[in-house]
PDB file of C-alpha atoms in Angstrom:
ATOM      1  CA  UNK A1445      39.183   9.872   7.123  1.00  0.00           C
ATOM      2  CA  UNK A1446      37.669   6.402   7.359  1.00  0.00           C
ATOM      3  CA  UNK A1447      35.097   8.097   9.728  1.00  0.00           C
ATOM      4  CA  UNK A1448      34.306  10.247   7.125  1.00  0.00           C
ATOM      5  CA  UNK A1449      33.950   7.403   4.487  1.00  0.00           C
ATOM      6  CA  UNK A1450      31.683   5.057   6.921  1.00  0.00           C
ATOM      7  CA  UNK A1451      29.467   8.234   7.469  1.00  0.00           C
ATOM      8  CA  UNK A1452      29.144   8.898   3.564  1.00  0.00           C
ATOM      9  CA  UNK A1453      28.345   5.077   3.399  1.00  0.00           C
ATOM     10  CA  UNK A1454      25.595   5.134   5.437  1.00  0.00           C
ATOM     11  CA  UNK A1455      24.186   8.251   4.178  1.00  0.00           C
ATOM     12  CA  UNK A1456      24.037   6.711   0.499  1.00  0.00           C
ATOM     13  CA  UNK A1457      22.514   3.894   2.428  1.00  0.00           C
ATOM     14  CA  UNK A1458      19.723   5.541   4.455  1.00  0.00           C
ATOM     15  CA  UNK A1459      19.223   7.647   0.767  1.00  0.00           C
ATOM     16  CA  UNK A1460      18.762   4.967  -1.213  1.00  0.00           C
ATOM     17  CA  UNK A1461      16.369   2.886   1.273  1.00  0.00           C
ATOM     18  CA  UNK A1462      13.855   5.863   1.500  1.00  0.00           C
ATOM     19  CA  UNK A1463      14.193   5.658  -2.561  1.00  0.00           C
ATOM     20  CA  UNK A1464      13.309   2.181  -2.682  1.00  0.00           C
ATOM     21  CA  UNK A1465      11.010   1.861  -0.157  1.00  0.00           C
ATOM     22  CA  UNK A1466      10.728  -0.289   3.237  1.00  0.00           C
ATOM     23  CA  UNK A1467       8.195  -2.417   1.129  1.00  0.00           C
ATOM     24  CA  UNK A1468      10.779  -3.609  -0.883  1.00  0.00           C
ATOM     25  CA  UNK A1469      13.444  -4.538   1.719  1.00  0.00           C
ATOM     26  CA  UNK A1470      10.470  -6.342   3.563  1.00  0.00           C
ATOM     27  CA  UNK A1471       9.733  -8.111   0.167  1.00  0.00           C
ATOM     28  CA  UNK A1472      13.597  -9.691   0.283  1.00  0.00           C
ATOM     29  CA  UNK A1473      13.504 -10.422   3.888  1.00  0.00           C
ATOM     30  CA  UNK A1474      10.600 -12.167   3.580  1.00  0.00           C
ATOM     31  CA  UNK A1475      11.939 -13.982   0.453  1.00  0.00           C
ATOM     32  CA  UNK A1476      15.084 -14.936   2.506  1.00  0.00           C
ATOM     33  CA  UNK A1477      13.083 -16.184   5.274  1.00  0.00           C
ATOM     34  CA  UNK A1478      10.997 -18.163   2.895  1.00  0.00           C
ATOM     35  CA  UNK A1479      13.668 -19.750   1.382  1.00  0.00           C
ATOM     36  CA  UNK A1480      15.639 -20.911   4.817  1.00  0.00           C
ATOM     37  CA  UNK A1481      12.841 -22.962   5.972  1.00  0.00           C
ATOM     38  CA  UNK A1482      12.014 -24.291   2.280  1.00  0.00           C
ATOM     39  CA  UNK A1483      15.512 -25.472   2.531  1.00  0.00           C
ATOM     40  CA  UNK A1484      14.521 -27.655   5.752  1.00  0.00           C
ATOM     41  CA  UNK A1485      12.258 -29.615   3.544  1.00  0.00           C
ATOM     42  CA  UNK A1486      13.221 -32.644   1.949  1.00  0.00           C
ATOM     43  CA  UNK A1487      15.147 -32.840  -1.287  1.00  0.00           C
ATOM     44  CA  UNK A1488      11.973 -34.430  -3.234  1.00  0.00           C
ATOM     45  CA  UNK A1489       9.946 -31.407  -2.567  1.00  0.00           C
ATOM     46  CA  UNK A1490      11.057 -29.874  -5.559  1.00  0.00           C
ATOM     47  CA  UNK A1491       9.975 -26.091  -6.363  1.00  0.00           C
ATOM     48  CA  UNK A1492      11.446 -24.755  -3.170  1.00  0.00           C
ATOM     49  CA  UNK A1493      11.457 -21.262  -5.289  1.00  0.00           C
ATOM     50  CA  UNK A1494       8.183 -21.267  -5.193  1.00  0.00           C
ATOM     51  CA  UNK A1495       8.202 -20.335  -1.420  1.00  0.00           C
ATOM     52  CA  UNK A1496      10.021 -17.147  -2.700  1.00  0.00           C
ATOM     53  CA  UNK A1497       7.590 -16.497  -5.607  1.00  0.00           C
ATOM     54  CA  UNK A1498       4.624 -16.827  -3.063  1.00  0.00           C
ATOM     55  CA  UNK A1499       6.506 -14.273  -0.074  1.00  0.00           C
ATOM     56  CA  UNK A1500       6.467 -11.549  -3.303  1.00  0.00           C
ATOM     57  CA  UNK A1501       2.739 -11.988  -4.208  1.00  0.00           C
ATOM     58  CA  UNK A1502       1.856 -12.216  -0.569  1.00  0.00           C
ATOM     59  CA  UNK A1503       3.443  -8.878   0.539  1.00  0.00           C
ATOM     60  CA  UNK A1504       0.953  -6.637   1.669  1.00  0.00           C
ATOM     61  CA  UNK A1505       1.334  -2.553   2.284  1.00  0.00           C
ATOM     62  CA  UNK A1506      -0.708  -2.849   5.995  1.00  0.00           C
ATOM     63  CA  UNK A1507       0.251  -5.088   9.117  1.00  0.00           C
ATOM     64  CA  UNK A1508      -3.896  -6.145   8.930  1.00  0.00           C
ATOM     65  CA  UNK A1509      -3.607  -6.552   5.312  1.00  0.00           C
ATOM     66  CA  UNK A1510      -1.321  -9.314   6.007  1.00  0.00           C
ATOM     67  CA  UNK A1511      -2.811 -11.119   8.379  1.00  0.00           C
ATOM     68  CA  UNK A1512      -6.113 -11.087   6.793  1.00  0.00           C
ATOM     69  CA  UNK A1513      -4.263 -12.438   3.463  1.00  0.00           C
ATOM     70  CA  UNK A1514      -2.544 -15.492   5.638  1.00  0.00           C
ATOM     71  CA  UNK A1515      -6.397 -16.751   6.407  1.00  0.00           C
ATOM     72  CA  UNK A1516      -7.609 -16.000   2.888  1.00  0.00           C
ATOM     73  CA  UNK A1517      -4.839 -16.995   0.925  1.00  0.00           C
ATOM     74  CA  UNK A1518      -5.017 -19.959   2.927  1.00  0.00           C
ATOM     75  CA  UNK A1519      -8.676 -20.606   1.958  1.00  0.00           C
ATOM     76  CA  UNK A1520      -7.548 -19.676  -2.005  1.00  0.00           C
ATOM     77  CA  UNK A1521      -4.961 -22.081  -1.899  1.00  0.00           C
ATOM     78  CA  UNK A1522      -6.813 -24.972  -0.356  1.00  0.00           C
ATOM     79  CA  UNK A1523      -9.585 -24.466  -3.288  1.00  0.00           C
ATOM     80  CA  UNK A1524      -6.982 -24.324  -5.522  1.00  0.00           C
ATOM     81  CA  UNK A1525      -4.999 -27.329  -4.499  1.00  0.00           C
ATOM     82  CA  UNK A1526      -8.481 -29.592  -3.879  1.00  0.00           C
ATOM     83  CA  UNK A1527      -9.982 -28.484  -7.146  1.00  0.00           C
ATOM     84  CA  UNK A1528      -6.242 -28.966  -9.216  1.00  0.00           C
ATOM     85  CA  UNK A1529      -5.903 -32.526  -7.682  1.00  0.00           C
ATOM     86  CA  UNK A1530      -9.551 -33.329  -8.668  1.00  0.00           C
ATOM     87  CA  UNK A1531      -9.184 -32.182 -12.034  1.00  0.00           C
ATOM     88  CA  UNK A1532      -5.959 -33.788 -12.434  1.00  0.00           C
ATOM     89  CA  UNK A1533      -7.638 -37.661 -10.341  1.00  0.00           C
ATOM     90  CA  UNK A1534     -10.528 -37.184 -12.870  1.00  0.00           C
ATOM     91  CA  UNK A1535      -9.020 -35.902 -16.586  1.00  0.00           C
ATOM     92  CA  UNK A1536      -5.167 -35.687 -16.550  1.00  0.00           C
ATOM     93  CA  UNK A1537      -3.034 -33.083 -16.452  1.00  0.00           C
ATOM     94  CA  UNK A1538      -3.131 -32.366 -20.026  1.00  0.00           C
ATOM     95  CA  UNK A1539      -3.074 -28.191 -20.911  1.00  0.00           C
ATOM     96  CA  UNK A1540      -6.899 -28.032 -21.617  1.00  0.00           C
ATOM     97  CA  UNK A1541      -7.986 -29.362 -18.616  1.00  0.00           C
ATOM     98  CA  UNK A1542      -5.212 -26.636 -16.869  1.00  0.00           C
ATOM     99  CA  UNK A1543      -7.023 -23.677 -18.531  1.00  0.00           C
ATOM    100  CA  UNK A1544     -10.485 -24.880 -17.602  1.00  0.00           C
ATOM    101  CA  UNK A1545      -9.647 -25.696 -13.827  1.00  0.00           C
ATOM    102  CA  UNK A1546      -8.165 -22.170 -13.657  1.00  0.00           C
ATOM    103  CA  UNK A1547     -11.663 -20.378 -14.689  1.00  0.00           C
ATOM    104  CA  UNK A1548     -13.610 -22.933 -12.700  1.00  0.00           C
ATOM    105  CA  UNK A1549     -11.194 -21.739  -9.839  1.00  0.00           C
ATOM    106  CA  UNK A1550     -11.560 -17.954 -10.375  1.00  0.00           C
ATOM    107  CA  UNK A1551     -15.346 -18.332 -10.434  1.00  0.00           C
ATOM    108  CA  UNK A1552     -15.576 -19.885  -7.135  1.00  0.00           C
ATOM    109  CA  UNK A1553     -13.100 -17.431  -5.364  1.00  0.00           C
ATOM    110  CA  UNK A1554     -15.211 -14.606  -6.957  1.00  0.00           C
ATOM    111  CA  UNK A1555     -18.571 -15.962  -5.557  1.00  0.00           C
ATOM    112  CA  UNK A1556     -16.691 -16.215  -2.359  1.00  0.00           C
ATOM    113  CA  UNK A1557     -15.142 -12.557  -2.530  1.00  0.00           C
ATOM    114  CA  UNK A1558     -11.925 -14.294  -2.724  1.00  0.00           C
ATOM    115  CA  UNK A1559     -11.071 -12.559  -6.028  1.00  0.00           C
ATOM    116  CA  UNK A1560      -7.832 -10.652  -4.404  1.00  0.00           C
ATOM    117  CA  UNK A1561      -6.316 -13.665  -4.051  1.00  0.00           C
ATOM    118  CA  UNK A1562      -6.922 -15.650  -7.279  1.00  0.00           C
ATOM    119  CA  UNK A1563      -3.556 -14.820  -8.703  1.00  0.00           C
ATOM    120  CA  UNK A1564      -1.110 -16.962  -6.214  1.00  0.00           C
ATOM    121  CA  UNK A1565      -4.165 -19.346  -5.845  1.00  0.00           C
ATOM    122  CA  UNK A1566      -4.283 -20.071  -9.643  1.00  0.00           C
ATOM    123  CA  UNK A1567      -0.130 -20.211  -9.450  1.00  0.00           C
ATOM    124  CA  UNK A1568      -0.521 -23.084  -6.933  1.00  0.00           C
ATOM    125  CA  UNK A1569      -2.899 -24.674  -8.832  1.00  0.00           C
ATOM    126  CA  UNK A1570      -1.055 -25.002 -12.030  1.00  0.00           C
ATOM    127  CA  UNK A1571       2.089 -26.128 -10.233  1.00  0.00           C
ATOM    128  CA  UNK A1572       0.240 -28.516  -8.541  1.00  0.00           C
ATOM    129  CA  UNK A1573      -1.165 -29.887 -11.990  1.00  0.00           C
ATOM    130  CA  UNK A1574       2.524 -29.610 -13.884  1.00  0.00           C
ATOM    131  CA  UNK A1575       5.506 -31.950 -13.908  1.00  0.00           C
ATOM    132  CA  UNK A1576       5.850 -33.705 -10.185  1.00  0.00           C
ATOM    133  CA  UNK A1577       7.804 -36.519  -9.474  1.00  0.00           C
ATOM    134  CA  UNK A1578       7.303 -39.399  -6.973  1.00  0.00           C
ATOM    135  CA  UNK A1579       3.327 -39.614  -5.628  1.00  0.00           C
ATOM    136  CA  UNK A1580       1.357 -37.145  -7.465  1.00  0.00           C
ATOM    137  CA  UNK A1581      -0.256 -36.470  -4.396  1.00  0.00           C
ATOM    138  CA  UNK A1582       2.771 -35.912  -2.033  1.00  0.00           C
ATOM    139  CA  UNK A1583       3.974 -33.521  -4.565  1.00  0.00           C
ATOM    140  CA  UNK A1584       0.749 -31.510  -4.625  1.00  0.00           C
ATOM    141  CA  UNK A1585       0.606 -31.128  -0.373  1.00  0.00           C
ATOM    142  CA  UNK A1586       4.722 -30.048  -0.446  1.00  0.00           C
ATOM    143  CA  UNK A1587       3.356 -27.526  -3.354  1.00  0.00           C
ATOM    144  CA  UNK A1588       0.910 -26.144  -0.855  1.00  0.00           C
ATOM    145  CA  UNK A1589       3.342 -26.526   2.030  1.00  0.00           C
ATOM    146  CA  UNK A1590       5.936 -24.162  -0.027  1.00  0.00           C
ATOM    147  CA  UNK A1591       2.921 -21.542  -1.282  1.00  0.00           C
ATOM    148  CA  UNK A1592       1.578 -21.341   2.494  1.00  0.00           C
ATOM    149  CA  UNK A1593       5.276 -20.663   3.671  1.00  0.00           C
ATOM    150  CA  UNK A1594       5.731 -17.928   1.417  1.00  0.00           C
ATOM    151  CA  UNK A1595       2.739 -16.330   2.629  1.00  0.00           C
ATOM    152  CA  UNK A1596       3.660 -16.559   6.123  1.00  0.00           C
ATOM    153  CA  UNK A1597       7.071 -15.450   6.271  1.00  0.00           C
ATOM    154  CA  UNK A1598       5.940 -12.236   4.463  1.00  0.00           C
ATOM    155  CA  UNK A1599       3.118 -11.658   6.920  1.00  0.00           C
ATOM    156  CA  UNK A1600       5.675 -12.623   9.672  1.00  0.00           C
ATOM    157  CA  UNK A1601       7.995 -10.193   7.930  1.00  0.00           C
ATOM    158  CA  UNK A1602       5.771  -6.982   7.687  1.00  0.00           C
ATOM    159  CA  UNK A1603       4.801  -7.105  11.384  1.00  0.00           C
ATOM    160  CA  UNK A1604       8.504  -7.579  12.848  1.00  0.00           C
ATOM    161  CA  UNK A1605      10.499  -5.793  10.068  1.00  0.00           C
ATOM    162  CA  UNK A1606       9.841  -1.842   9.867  1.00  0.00           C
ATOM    163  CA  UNK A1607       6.120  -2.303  10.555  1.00  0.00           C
ATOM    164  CA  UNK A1608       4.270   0.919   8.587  1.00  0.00           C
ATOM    165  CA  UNK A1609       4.109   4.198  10.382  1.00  0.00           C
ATOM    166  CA  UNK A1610       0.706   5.618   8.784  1.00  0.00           C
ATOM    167  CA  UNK A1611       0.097   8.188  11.142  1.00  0.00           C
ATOM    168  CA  UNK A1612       3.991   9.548  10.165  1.00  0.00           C
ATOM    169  CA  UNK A1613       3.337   9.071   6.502  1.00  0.00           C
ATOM    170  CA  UNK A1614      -0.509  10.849   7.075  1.00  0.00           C
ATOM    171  CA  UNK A1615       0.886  14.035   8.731  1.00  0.00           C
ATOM    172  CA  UNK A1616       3.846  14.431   6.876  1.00  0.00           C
ATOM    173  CA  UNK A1617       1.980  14.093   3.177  1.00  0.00           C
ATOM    174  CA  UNK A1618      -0.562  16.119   4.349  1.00  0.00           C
ATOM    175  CA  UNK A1619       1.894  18.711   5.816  1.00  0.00           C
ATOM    176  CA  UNK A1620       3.943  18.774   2.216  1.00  0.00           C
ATOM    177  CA  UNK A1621       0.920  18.875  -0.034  1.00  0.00           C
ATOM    178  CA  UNK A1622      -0.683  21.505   1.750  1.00  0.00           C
ATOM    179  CA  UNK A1623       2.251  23.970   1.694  1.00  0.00           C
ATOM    180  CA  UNK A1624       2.566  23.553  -1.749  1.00  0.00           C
ATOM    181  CA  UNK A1625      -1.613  23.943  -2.420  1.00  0.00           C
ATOM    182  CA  UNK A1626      -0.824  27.058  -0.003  1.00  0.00           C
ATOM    183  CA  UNK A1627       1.835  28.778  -2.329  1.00  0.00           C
ATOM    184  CA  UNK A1628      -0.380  28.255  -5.190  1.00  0.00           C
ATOM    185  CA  UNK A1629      -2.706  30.053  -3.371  1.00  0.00           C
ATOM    186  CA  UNK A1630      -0.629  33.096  -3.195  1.00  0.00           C
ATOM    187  CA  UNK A1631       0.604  33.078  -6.695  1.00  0.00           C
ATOM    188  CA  UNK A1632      -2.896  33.120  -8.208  1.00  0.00           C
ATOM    189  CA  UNK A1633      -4.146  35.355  -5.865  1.00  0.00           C
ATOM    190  CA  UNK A1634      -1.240  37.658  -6.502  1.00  0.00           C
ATOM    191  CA  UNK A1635      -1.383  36.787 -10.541  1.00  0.00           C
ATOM    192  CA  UNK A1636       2.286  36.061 -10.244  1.00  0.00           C
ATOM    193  CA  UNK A1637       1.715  32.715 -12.173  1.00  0.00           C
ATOM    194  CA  UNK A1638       0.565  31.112 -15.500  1.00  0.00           C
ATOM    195  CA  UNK A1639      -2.462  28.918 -16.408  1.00  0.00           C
ATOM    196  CA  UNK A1640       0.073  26.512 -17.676  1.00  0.00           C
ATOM    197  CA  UNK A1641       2.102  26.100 -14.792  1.00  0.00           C
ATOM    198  CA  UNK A1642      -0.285  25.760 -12.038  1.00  0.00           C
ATOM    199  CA  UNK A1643      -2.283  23.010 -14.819  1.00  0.00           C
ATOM    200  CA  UNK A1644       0.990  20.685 -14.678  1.00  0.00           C
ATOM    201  CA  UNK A1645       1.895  21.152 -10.766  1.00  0.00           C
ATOM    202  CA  UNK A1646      -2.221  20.397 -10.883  1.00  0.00           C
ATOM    203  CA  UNK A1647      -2.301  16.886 -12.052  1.00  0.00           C
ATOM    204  CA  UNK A1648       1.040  16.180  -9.975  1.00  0.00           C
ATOM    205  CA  UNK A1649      -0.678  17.639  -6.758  1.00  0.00           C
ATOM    206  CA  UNK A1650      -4.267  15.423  -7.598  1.00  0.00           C
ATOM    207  CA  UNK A1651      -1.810  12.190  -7.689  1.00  0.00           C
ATOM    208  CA  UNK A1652      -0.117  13.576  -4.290  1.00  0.00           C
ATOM    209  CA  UNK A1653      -3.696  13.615  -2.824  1.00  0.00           C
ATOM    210  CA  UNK A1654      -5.062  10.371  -4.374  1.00  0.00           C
ATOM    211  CA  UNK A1655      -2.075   8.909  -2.803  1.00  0.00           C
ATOM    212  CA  UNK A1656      -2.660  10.629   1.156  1.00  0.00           C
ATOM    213  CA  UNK A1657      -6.154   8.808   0.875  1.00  0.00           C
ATOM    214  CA  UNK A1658      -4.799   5.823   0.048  1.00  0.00           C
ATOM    215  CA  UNK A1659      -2.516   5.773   3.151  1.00  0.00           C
ATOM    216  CA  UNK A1660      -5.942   6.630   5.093  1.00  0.00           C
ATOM    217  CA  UNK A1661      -7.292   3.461   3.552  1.00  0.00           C
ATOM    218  CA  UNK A1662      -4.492   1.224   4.532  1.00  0.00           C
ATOM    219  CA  UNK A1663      -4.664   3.201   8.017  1.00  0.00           C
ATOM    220  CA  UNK A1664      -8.557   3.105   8.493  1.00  0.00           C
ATOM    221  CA  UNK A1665      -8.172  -0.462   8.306  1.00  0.00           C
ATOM    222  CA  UNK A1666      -5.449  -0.917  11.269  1.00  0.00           C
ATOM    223  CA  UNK A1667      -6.907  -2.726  14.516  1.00  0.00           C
ATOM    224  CA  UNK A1668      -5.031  -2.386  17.511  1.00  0.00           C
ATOM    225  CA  UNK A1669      -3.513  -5.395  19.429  1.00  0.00           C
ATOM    226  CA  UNK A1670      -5.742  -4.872  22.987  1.00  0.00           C
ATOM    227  CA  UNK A1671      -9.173  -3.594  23.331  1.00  0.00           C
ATOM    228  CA  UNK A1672      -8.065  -1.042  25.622  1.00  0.00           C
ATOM    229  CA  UNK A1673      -6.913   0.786  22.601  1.00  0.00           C
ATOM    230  CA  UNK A1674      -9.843   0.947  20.312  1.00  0.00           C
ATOM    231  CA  UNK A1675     -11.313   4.129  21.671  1.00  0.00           C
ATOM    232  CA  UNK A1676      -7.953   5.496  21.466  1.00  0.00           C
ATOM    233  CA  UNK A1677      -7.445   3.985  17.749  1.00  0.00           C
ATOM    234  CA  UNK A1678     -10.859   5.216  16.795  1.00  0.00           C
ATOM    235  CA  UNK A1679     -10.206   8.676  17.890  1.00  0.00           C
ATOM    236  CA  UNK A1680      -6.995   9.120  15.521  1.00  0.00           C
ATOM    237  CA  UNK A1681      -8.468   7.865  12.845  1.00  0.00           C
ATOM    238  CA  UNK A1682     -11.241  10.123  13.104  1.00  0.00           C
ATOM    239  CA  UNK A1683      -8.714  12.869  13.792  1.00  0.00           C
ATOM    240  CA  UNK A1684      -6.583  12.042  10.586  1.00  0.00           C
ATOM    241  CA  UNK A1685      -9.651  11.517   8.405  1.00  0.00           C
ATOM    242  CA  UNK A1686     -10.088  15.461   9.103  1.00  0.00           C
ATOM    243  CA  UNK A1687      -6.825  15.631   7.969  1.00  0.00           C
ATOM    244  CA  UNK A1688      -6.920  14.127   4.309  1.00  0.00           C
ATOM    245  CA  UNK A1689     -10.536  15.173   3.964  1.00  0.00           C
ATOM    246  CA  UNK A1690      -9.789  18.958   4.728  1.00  0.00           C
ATOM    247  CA  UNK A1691      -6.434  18.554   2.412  1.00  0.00           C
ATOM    248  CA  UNK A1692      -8.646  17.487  -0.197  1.00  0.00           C
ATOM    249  CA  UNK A1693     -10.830  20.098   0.302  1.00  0.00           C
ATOM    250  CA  UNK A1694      -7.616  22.394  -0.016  1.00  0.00           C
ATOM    251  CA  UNK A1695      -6.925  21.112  -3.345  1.00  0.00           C
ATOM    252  CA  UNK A1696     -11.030  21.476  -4.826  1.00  0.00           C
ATOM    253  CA  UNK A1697     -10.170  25.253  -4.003  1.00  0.00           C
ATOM    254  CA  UNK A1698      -6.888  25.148  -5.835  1.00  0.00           C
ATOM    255  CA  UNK A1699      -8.634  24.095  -8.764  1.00  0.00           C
ATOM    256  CA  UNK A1700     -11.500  26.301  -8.966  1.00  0.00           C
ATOM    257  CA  UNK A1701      -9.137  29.287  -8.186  1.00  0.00           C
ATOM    258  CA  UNK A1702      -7.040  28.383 -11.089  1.00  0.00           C
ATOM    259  CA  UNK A1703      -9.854  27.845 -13.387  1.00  0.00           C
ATOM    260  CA  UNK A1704     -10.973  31.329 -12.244  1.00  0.00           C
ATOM    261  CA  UNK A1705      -8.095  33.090 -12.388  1.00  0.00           C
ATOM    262  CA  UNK A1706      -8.848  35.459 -14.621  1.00  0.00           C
ATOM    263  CA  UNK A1707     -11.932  36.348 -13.681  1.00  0.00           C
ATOM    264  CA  UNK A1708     -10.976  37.307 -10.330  1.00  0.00           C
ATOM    265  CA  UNK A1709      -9.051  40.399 -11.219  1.00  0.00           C
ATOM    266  CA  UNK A1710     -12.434  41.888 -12.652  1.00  0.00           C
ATOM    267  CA  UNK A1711     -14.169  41.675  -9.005  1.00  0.00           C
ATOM    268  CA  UNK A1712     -13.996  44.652  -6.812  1.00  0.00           C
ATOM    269  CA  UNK A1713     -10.608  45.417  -5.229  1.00  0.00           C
ATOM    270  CA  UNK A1714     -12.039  45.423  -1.871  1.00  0.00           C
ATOM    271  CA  UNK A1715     -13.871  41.860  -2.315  1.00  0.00           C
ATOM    272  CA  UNK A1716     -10.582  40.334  -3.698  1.00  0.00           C
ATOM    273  CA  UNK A1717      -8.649  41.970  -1.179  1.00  0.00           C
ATOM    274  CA  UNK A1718     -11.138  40.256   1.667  1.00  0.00           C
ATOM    275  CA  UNK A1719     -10.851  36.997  -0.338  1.00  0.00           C
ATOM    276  CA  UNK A1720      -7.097  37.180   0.278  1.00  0.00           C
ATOM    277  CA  UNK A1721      -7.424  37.857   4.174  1.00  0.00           C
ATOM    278  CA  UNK A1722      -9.686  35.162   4.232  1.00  0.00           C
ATOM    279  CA  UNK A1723      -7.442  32.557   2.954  1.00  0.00           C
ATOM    280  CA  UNK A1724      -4.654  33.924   4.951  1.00  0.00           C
ATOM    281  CA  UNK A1725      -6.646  33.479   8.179  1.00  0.00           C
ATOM    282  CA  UNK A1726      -7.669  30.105   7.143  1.00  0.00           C
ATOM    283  CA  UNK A1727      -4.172  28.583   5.765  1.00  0.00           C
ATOM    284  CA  UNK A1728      -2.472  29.659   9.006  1.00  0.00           C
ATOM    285  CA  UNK A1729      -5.579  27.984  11.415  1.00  0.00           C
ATOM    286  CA  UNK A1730      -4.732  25.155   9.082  1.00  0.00           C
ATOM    287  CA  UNK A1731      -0.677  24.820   9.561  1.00  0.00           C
ATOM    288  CA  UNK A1732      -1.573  25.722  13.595  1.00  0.00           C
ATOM    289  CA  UNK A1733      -3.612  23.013  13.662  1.00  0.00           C
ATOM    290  CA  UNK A1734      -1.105  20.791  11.785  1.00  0.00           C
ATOM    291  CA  UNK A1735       1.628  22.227  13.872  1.00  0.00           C
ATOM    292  CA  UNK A1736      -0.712  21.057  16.774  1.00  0.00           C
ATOM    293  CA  UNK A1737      -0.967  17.172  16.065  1.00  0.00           C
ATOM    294  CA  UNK A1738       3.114  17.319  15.897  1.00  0.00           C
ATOM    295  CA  UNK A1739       3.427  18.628  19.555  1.00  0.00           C
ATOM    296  CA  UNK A1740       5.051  21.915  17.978  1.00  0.00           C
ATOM    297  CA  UNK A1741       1.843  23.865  19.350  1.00  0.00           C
ATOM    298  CA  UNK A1742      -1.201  23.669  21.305  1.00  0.00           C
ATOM    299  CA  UNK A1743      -4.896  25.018  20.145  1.00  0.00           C
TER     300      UNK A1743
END
């Protein structure tokens, strides 16, 4: 019985973690971890919940996402922090003087293509410029001490903790959209189906697909740890590209099919018939050759 209980336990678990999301378990670890070593600072930092706030806006979906967001938040947050404690040496800390050192801030991490990262940077730089106690200074390096933290442990975080799986999440999409864009395929074909009802499973299947080349993105941009592995790297990411791109491609059909629909029950039997075979041949090359990059089959 208590077997049975531990096994229903972790099955509500594992269901609810692929609801939420890995991102968002990574997002707490990483807030936990930054936290713990805030916590190792001394009492007069102040703020140490800023390391937290910092680990949330640093989390990134890719493991090179992160890592290239440690180097430019780093440069975001040093502008920040130099142009808050100039503003702050030269005209006060008063709320005027907050606003303008804020657009003065964004300007310069736009010319610098630092734009992704003006929204912690200009976070830092009004806590530096707020209430502090002790040396105004002192306060303002503990402030960036606490950011930078934040930003670490969440780039620490995504590499150790569940680190994504694109080429899973690639294959897998691709695999699920494609049956579905396949059945359609059938039911107009077959005019076992309404305009209506292939319109709404439409727009869900465009978001489906706007969402597999998004995981390319976030994959595309992936660099392997040794150079031994680039040619290796290269040549799945050209593979999967094929992938996405030929899903899409799936899709474009889907949608000029069902705009067509009823025109293609006034073409000749024969030539509808042939249209039919056509997509049959090419739907099961397609799941062969999906079957093919899970091991399940060879070419």
């Amino acid at each position: 019985m208590n077997t049975n209980i531990r096994y229903s336990i972790n099955l509500k678990g594992a269901s609810l973690f692929l609801r939420l999301g890995a991102r968002i378990f990574k997002t707490g670890i990483a807030i936990i971890l930054a936290m713990s070593i805030a916590s190792l600072l001394p009492d007069d930092v102040g703020l140490k919940a800023l390391a937290g706030v910092s680990a949330v806006v640093a989390m990134q979906p890719s493991i090179y996402r992160s890592f290239k967001t440690v180097s430019d938040q780093a440069l975001g947050n040093i502008i920040g922090a130099i142009l808050s404690v100039t503003m702050v040496t030269i005209f006060s800390d008063n709320f005027i003087i907050m606003g303008v050192t804020v657009i003065v801030l964004i300007a310069i991490l736009f010319k610098f293509n630092l734009a992704h990262v003006a929204t912690l940077a200009s976070v830092t730089a009004l806590i530096i410029m707020g209430q502090h106690t002790g040396s105004f200074y002192i306060t303002a390096f503990y402030r960036f001490v606490l950011v930078m933290i934040g930003v670490i442990s969440s780039s620490l975080v995504n590499f150790v903790f569940l680190p994504p799986k694109f080429e899973t999440k690639i294959y897998y999409n691709s695999l699920n959209i494609s049956s579905d864009i396949f059945m359609w395929f059938k039911l107009v074909l077959n005019d076992t189906t309404e305009f209506n009802n292939i319109k709404q499973d439409s727009h869900n299947l465009k978001q489906r697909v706007e969402k597999l080349e998004k995981i390319y993105d976030y994959y595309s941009e992936e660099r392997p740890i040794t150079k031994r592995h680039i040619h290796q790297q290269n040549r799945k990411k050209i593979l999967f590209r094929e992938v996405v791109q030929t899903t899409r491609q799936a899709y474009e059909v889907l949608n000029k099919l069902s705009r067509y629909q009823n025109d293609l029950y006034l073409l000749n039997n024969n030539f509808l018939l042939q249209i039919k075979l056509d997509l049959d041949s090419l739907t099961a090359f397609h799941e062969q050759i999906l079957a093919s990059l899970s091991k399940k089959a060879t070419l």
